[in-house]
């Protein structure tokens, strides 16, 4: 690439970057994430400074990329596009100590995703911490961003603050979401509770990912016996970080106050029959298709056991542009009815 009217100070600037890259590569292996982020951040700062001081045009970055890749042919990440990300990275995070301490927790391509998809500084920091804490791959982080995890985490209606001591109540609240997104299920809103339960356990790894880090699946329709009667817990988990059992009940349709009472009963039994002296009090999570927040708050007000109430959403995987061409449920039912009424031809 030949760029006419190259800035007068471009040659010195290029030599300085080459020298700094050589020094960084000599001191540490750039595969170490912290060192890689540091040099990327520094290059971004230099580009910002030069552009502000010399009014460089955008094409200078293209030339810079070409020259750097020529000098360091075995080094990845020196494309013009990546240099622009470095500039954006440095502009958004001007504090070098913050880059070293907080941002080095996740790889560079995670940061690129955040630069592209997340505009809020608070939200970016949230995903940085969550990705580091939970060991998210880039694809998993993208899925969490797309599902609005930042706005859903810790949002269940609960009585945790009154049923549990602080700070445990805050920790328990943070493991909840509202709503839970079951976009990995090939179901419709017409499915029954058992179908939903079966589908979640068939996709238990994805279900655990949606629940969040720390949940260990113990079983579905877990049998408990009380007063010579049999009862069955929909889904039973153990939270390895909170050291407690988590009883999950799934409900179709709208939330009803009696659901909370039944879950409170299950938690009493779980604390008596399952919980050991080393475990924390069992937690209940009621996930229903729809809830009225006021009714849910009243239902939980005087219950003694810690319970959270959330909604779930089944995301329709059919693209919007195809829905118009598909027959409705009513049409299908009518056609099936007509077929049943029509005389069948005898096989010859």
PDB file of C-alpha atoms in Angstrom, residues 35 53 57 62 70 74 109 111 116 154 162 206 209 227 275 301 309:
ATOM      1  CA  UNK A  35       1.228  -8.759  28.487  1.00  0.00           C
ATOM      2  CA  UNK A  53      -1.645  15.863  17.936  1.00  0.00           C
ATOM      3  CA  UNK A  57      -6.360  10.432   8.775  1.00  0.00           C
ATOM      4  CA  UNK A  62      -3.875   1.023   7.267  1.00  0.00           C
ATOM      5  CA  UNK A  70       5.972  -6.658   7.452  1.00  0.00           C
ATOM      6  CA  UNK A  74       4.768 -14.126  12.782  1.00  0.00           C
ATOM      7  CA  UNK A 109     -11.175 -11.294  21.718  1.00  0.00           C
ATOM      8  CA  UNK A 111     -12.820  -7.473  24.870  1.00  0.00           C
ATOM      9  CA  UNK A 116     -18.799  -4.251  19.590  1.00  0.00           C
ATOM     10  CA  UNK A 154     -30.579 -11.250  40.661  1.00  0.00           C
ATOM     11  CA  UNK A 162     -36.123 -11.706  55.625  1.00  0.00           C
ATOM     12  CA  UNK A 206     -27.563 -25.963  28.781  1.00  0.00           C
ATOM     13  CA  UNK A 209     -25.557 -22.824  32.037  1.00  0.00           C
ATOM     14  CA  UNK A 227     -46.796 -38.847  56.817  1.00  0.00           C
ATOM     15  CA  UNK A 275     -29.740 -31.130  54.659  1.00  0.00           C
ATOM     16  CA  UNK A 301     -44.370 -12.135  52.825  1.00  0.00           C
ATOM     17  CA  UNK A 309     -40.130 -16.485  42.054  1.00  0.00           C
TER      18      UNK A 309
END
